[in-house]
Amino acid sequence: DIQMTQSPSSLSASVGDRITITCRASQVIANSLAWYQQKPGKAPELLLYGASTLKSGVPSRFTGGGSGTEFTLTISSLQPEDFATYYCQQYYTTPRTFGQGTKLEIK
Amino acid sequence: QVQLVESGGGLVKPGGSLRLSCAASGFTFSDHYMSWIRQAPGKGLEWVAYISSSSSFTNYAESVKGRFTISRDSAKNSLFLQMNSLRVEDTAVYYCARARSLDYWGQGTLVTVSS
């Protein structure tokens, strides 16, 4: 199985900060990577797919990059509604696997 | 708008069975792969299974293989997950989601396996 490792596991930041979350795959997954945001008690929501393609309606402050085995999610200027848990997931092969999550908290 | 609504969760004893349903609307259901994903209380996300648009292909996580069966009824725009031989560790919120990129998710249904 492909292991997905996110770093950091948690992050404290302030409104207006720029932050980056990294996701590493244990083997090459091309650009078959998605990022999700989950708020407490809610279902996850897709932010980006294909490593860097923003889902329609998602704010442009979210950007994704990388290919192969290393990927990033950057939020350029944090807004209050961005404090949540973020997951990466590979869909290159089965079993589909998720990262362990990165909890983004308000400093 | 795309809507996915899960149902069928509840409390079941270890070894028991449960059938989850996911009602889809707002898109052409028969055009899309569909998946089930679960989340144990306080834990991360775990992919459970997927089924191709025509039901030709299914795939399962090792943790549920041989116990769970994913299926769909395109005439009813519905996705199903038959769960047999349930274990305590199957306790989770179960979500259905659309497409390979899981672009839309339902609100989830809670399955609790406990004696």
mmCIF file of C-alpha atoms in Angstrom:
data_model
loop_
_atom_site.group_PDB
_atom_site.id
_atom_site.type_symbol
_atom_site.label_atom_id
_atom_site.label_comp_id
_atom_site.label_asym_id
_atom_site.label_seq_id
_atom_site.Cartn_x
_atom_site.Cartn_y
_atom_site.Cartn_z
ATOM 1 C CA ASP A 1 0.000 0.000 0.000
ATOM 2 C CA ILE A 2 1.101 3.573 -0.633
ATOM 3 C CA GLN A 3 1.704 5.424 2.627
ATOM 4 C CA MET A 4 0.831 9.110 2.732
ATOM 5 C CA THR A 5 2.630 11.184 5.363
ATOM 6 C CA GLN A 6 1.593 14.729 6.156
ATOM 7 C CA SER A 7 3.637 17.297 7.987
ATOM 8 C CA PRO A 8 3.159 18.917 10.305
ATOM 9 C CA SER A 9 0.446 17.006 12.177
ATOM 10 C CA SER A 10 -0.694 20.240 13.770
ATOM 11 C CA LEU A 11 -0.051 23.870 13.154
ATOM 12 C CA SER A 12 -0.899 27.092 14.972
ATOM 13 C CA ALA A 13 -1.203 30.228 12.890
ATOM 14 C CA SER A 14 -2.872 33.631 12.821
ATOM 15 C CA VAL A 15 -5.393 35.191 10.480
ATOM 16 C CA GLY A 16 -3.494 36.600 7.518
ATOM 17 C CA ASP A 17 -0.575 34.153 7.785
ATOM 18 C CA ARG A 18 0.679 32.086 4.866
ATOM 19 C CA ILE A 19 1.029 28.396 5.676
ATOM 20 C CA THR A 20 2.160 25.294 3.826
ATOM 21 C CA ILE A 21 1.312 21.658 4.526
ATOM 22 C CA THR A 22 3.414 18.906 2.976
ATOM 23 C CA CYS A 23 2.253 15.461 1.903
ATOM 24 C CA ARG A 24 4.741 12.756 0.959
ATOM 25 C CA ALA A 25 3.870 9.508 -0.800
ATOM 26 C CA SER A 26 5.879 6.335 -0.223
ATOM 27 C CA GLN A 27 6.037 5.797 -3.989
ATOM 28 C CA VAL A 28 5.416 7.778 -7.151
ATOM 29 C CA ILE A 29 1.769 8.717 -7.659
ATOM 30 C CA ALA A 30 2.183 11.098 -10.626
ATOM 31 C CA ASN A 31 -0.230 13.949 -9.865
ATOM 32 C CA SER A 32 -3.054 11.735 -8.554
ATOM 33 C CA LEU A 33 -3.447 13.648 -5.324
ATOM 34 C CA ALA A 34 -6.352 15.469 -3.728
ATOM 35 C CA TRP A 35 -6.638 17.759 -0.709
ATOM 36 C CA TYR A 36 -9.669 17.910 1.582
ATOM 37 C CA GLN A 37 -10.756 20.239 4.349
ATOM 38 C CA GLN A 38 -12.799 18.960 7.281
ATOM 39 C CA LYS A 39 -14.426 21.061 9.972
ATOM 40 C CA PRO A 40 -15.590 19.529 13.276
ATOM 41 C CA GLY A 41 -18.757 17.473 12.898
ATOM 42 C CA LYS A 42 -18.849 17.959 9.142
ATOM 43 C CA ALA A 43 -18.012 15.870 6.119
ATOM 44 C CA PRO A 44 -14.729 16.526 4.335
ATOM 45 C CA GLU A 45 -14.824 18.817 1.313
ATOM 46 C CA LEU A 46 -12.603 18.610 -1.745
ATOM 47 C CA LEU A 47 -10.304 21.576 -2.233
ATOM 48 C CA LEU A 48 -7.928 20.491 -5.007
ATOM 49 C CA TYR A 49 -7.426 17.480 -7.261
ATOM 50 C CA GLY A 50 -4.767 16.526 -9.763
ATOM 51 C CA ALA A 51 -2.364 17.980 -7.193
ATOM 52 C CA SER A 52 -2.975 21.567 -8.295
ATOM 53 C CA THR A 53 -6.449 21.987 -9.832
ATOM 54 C CA LEU A 54 -8.774 24.005 -7.658
ATOM 55 C CA LYS A 55 -12.313 22.706 -7.361
ATOM 56 C CA SER A 56 -14.842 25.214 -8.640
ATOM 57 C CA GLY A 57 -15.912 27.595 -5.899
ATOM 58 C CA VAL A 58 -12.855 27.087 -3.710
ATOM 59 C CA PRO A 59 -11.092 30.382 -2.928
ATOM 60 C CA SER A 60 -7.927 31.119 -4.868
ATOM 61 C CA ARG A 61 -5.912 31.556 -1.665
ATOM 62 C CA PHE A 62 -5.641 27.737 -1.696
ATOM 63 C CA THR A 63 -2.932 26.428 -4.009
ATOM 64 C CA GLY A 64 -1.507 22.982 -4.511
ATOM 65 C CA GLY A 65 1.779 21.875 -5.981
ATOM 66 C CA GLY A 66 4.134 19.005 -6.499
ATOM 67 C CA SER A 67 4.205 15.749 -8.386
ATOM 68 C CA GLY A 68 5.769 12.345 -8.029
ATOM 69 C CA THR A 69 6.088 11.834 -4.291
ATOM 70 C CA GLU A 70 6.072 15.282 -2.693
ATOM 71 C CA PHE A 71 3.136 17.653 -2.619
ATOM 72 C CA THR A 72 2.159 20.871 -0.909
ATOM 73 C CA LEU A 73 -0.979 22.729 0.062
ATOM 74 C CA THR A 74 -0.506 26.445 0.629
ATOM 75 C CA ILE A 75 -3.015 28.902 2.028
ATOM 76 C CA SER A 76 -1.783 32.365 1.119
ATOM 77 C CA SER A 77 -3.638 34.467 3.690
ATOM 78 C CA LEU A 78 -5.496 32.551 6.382
ATOM 79 C CA GLN A 79 -9.111 33.450 6.984
ATOM 80 C CA PRO A 80 -11.081 32.538 10.127
ATOM 81 C CA GLU A 81 -13.041 29.887 8.224
ATOM 82 C CA ASP A 82 -9.830 28.091 7.194
ATOM 83 C CA PHE A 83 -9.117 26.725 10.651
ATOM 84 C CA ALA A 84 -9.869 23.050 10.176
ATOM 85 C CA THR A 85 -8.198 19.704 9.558
ATOM 86 C CA TYR A 86 -6.667 19.036 6.146
ATOM 87 C CA TYR A 87 -6.108 15.643 4.535
ATOM 88 C CA CYS A 88 -4.275 14.584 1.418
ATOM 89 C CA GLN A 89 -5.262 11.438 -0.474
ATOM 90 C CA GLN A 90 -3.743 9.524 -3.352
ATOM 91 C CA TYR A 91 -6.009 8.041 -6.010
ATOM 92 C CA TYR A 92 -3.195 6.651 -8.188
ATOM 93 C CA THR A 93 -3.895 3.100 -7.107
ATOM 94 C CA THR A 94 -5.894 1.030 -4.669
ATOM 95 C CA PRO A 95 -6.197 0.984 -1.810
ATOM 96 C CA ARG A 96 -6.807 4.698 -1.864
ATOM 97 C CA THR A 97 -4.904 6.098 1.096
ATOM 98 C CA PHE A 98 -5.157 9.269 3.113
ATOM 99 C CA GLY A 99 -2.593 11.196 5.067
ATOM 100 C CA GLN A 100 -3.104 11.276 8.822
ATOM 101 C CA GLY A 101 -4.350 14.857 8.733
ATOM 102 C CA THR A 102 -3.019 18.275 9.678
ATOM 103 C CA LYS A 103 -4.982 20.209 12.276
ATOM 104 C CA LEU A 104 -4.746 23.941 11.687
ATOM 105 C CA GLU A 105 -5.517 25.946 14.813
ATOM 106 C CA ILE A 106 -5.757 29.622 15.611
ATOM 107 C CA LYS A 107 -2.755 31.010 17.445
ATOM 108 C CA GLN B 1 -26.948 20.791 -7.004
ATOM 109 C CA VAL B 2 -25.171 17.562 -6.160
ATOM 110 C CA GLN B 3 -26.583 15.912 -3.069
ATOM 111 C CA LEU B 4 -25.632 12.662 -1.360
ATOM 112 C CA VAL B 5 -27.645 11.447 1.618
ATOM 113 C CA GLU B 6 -26.579 8.405 3.624
ATOM 114 C CA SER B 7 -28.883 6.327 5.794
ATOM 115 C CA GLY B 8 -28.986 2.978 7.514
ATOM 116 C CA GLY B 9 -26.519 3.486 10.323
ATOM 117 C CA GLY B 10 -27.187 2.441 13.888
ATOM 118 C CA LEU B 11 -26.152 0.248 16.784
ATOM 119 C CA VAL B 12 -25.359 -3.377 16.035
ATOM 120 C CA LYS B 13 -23.740 -6.183 18.004
ATOM 121 C CA PRO B 14 -20.418 -7.694 16.975
ATOM 122 C CA GLY B 15 -21.009 -10.290 14.282
ATOM 123 C CA GLY B 16 -24.140 -8.532 13.100
ATOM 124 C CA SER B 17 -25.029 -6.996 9.749
ATOM 125 C CA LEU B 18 -26.108 -3.618 8.489
ATOM 126 C CA ARG B 19 -26.897 -2.176 5.064
ATOM 127 C CA LEU B 20 -26.057 1.436 4.352
ATOM 128 C CA SER B 21 -27.666 3.416 1.561
ATOM 129 C CA CYS B 22 -26.656 6.610 -0.196
ATOM 130 C CA ALA B 23 -29.284 8.479 -2.206
ATOM 131 C CA ALA B 24 -27.821 10.604 -4.980
ATOM 132 C CA SER B 25 -29.390 13.559 -6.774
ATOM 133 C CA GLY B 26 -28.401 16.558 -8.849
ATOM 134 C CA PHE B 27 -26.132 14.694 -11.281
ATOM 135 C CA THR B 28 -26.145 11.731 -13.649
ATOM 136 C CA PHE B 29 -25.465 8.975 -11.158
ATOM 137 C CA SER B 30 -24.677 6.331 -13.772
ATOM 138 C CA ASP B 31 -21.751 8.401 -15.099
ATOM 139 C CA HIS B 32 -19.668 8.308 -11.902
ATOM 140 C CA TYR B 33 -17.567 6.028 -9.796
ATOM 141 C CA MET B 34 -18.777 6.014 -6.197
ATOM 142 C CA SER B 35 -16.964 5.296 -2.961
ATOM 143 C CA TRP B 36 -17.474 4.673 0.727
ATOM 144 C CA ILE B 37 -15.070 6.217 3.226
ATOM 145 C CA ARG B 38 -15.221 5.922 7.003
ATOM 146 C CA GLN B 39 -13.928 7.828 9.983
ATOM 147 C CA ALA B 40 -13.646 6.246 13.416
ATOM 148 C CA PRO B 41 -14.394 8.586 16.333
ATOM 149 C CA GLY B 42 -11.590 11.104 16.716
ATOM 150 C CA LYS B 43 -9.541 9.483 13.950
ATOM 151 C CA GLY B 44 -8.602 10.142 10.350
ATOM 152 C CA LEU B 45 -10.228 9.083 7.106
ATOM 153 C CA GLU B 46 -10.119 5.524 5.796
ATOM 154 C CA TRP B 47 -11.181 4.570 2.285
ATOM 155 C CA VAL B 48 -13.450 1.503 2.390
ATOM 156 C CA ALA B 49 -14.527 0.614 -1.161
ATOM 157 C CA TYR B 50 -15.367 1.890 -4.609
ATOM 158 C CA ILE B 51 -17.533 0.783 -7.493
ATOM 159 C CA SER B 52 -17.235 1.777 -11.127
ATOM 160 C CA SER B 53 -19.972 3.612 -12.988
ATOM 161 C CA SER B 54 -21.261 0.434 -14.625
ATOM 162 C CA SER B 55 -20.710 -1.776 -11.564
ATOM 163 C CA SER B 56 -18.099 -3.714 -13.567
ATOM 164 C CA PHE B 57 -15.331 -3.033 -11.060
ATOM 165 C CA THR B 58 -15.263 -2.982 -7.314
ATOM 166 C CA ASN B 59 -12.369 -2.708 -4.923
ATOM 167 C CA TYR B 60 -12.112 -2.959 -1.149
ATOM 168 C CA ALA B 61 -9.778 -2.083 1.667
ATOM 169 C CA GLU B 62 -8.132 -5.185 3.118
ATOM 170 C CA SER B 63 -9.765 -4.447 6.454
ATOM 171 C CA VAL B 64 -13.258 -5.067 5.023
ATOM 172 C CA LYS B 65 -12.594 -7.466 2.139
ATOM 173 C CA GLY B 66 -14.838 -10.521 2.319
ATOM 174 C CA ARG B 67 -17.172 -8.870 4.849
ATOM 175 C CA PHE B 68 -18.453 -5.775 3.041
ATOM 176 C CA THR B 69 -20.066 -5.547 -0.401
ATOM 177 C CA ILE B 70 -20.531 -2.352 -2.357
ATOM 178 C CA SER B 71 -23.282 -2.149 -4.955
ATOM 179 C CA ARG B 72 -25.379 0.387 -6.810
ATOM 180 C CA ASP B 73 -28.774 0.713 -8.436
ATOM 181 C CA SER B 74 -28.642 3.328 -11.178
ATOM 182 C CA ALA B 75 -32.407 3.125 -11.715
ATOM 183 C CA LYS B 76 -32.834 4.331 -8.136
ATOM 184 C CA ASN B 77 -29.746 6.595 -8.077
ATOM 185 C CA SER B 78 -28.565 4.731 -5.017
ATOM 186 C CA LEU B 79 -25.336 3.335 -3.636
ATOM 187 C CA PHE B 80 -25.211 0.613 -1.018
ATOM 188 C CA LEU B 81 -22.794 -0.956 1.432
ATOM 189 C CA GLN B 82 -23.728 -4.347 2.835
ATOM 190 C CA MET B 83 -21.720 -4.893 5.997
ATOM 191 C CA ASN B 84 -21.558 -8.397 7.481
ATOM 192 C CA SER B 85 -19.588 -9.901 10.363
ATOM 193 C CA LEU B 86 -19.227 -6.478 11.914
ATOM 194 C CA ARG B 87 -16.453 -5.862 14.406
ATOM 195 C CA VAL B 88 -16.000 -3.292 17.143
ATOM 196 C CA GLU B 89 -13.298 -1.663 15.011
ATOM 197 C CA ASP B 90 -15.855 -0.991 12.242
ATOM 198 C CA THR B 91 -17.422 1.669 14.459
ATOM 199 C CA ALA B 92 -17.239 4.894 12.460
ATOM 200 C CA VAL B 93 -19.108 7.528 10.534
ATOM 201 C CA TYR B 94 -19.543 6.194 7.010
ATOM 202 C CA TYR B 95 -19.559 8.636 4.115
ATOM 203 C CA CYS B 96 -20.416 8.085 0.476
ATOM 204 C CA ALA B 97 -18.577 10.213 -2.062
ATOM 205 C CA ARG B 98 -18.626 10.765 -5.791
ATOM 206 C CA ALA B 99 -15.922 10.117 -8.382
ATOM 207 C CA ARG B 100 -12.257 9.165 -8.120
ATOM 208 C CA SER B 101 -11.422 12.534 -6.630
ATOM 209 C CA LEU B 102 -14.241 12.320 -4.059
ATOM 210 C CA ASP B 103 -15.536 15.674 -5.222
ATOM 211 C CA TYR B 104 -18.803 15.553 -3.274
ATOM 212 C CA TRP B 105 -19.521 13.848 0.046
ATOM 213 C CA GLY B 106 -22.650 13.027 1.979
ATOM 214 C CA GLN B 107 -23.136 14.092 5.596
ATOM 215 C CA GLY B 108 -22.339 10.607 6.904
ATOM 216 C CA THR B 109 -24.140 7.959 8.911
ATOM 217 C CA LEU B 110 -22.867 6.595 12.223
ATOM 218 C CA VAL B 111 -22.349 2.881 12.671
ATOM 219 C CA THR B 112 -21.687 1.692 16.207
ATOM 220 C CA VAL B 113 -20.664 -1.910 16.790
ATOM 221 C CA SER B 114 -20.899 -2.756 20.449
ATOM 222 C CA SER B 115 -22.217 -5.471 22.709
#
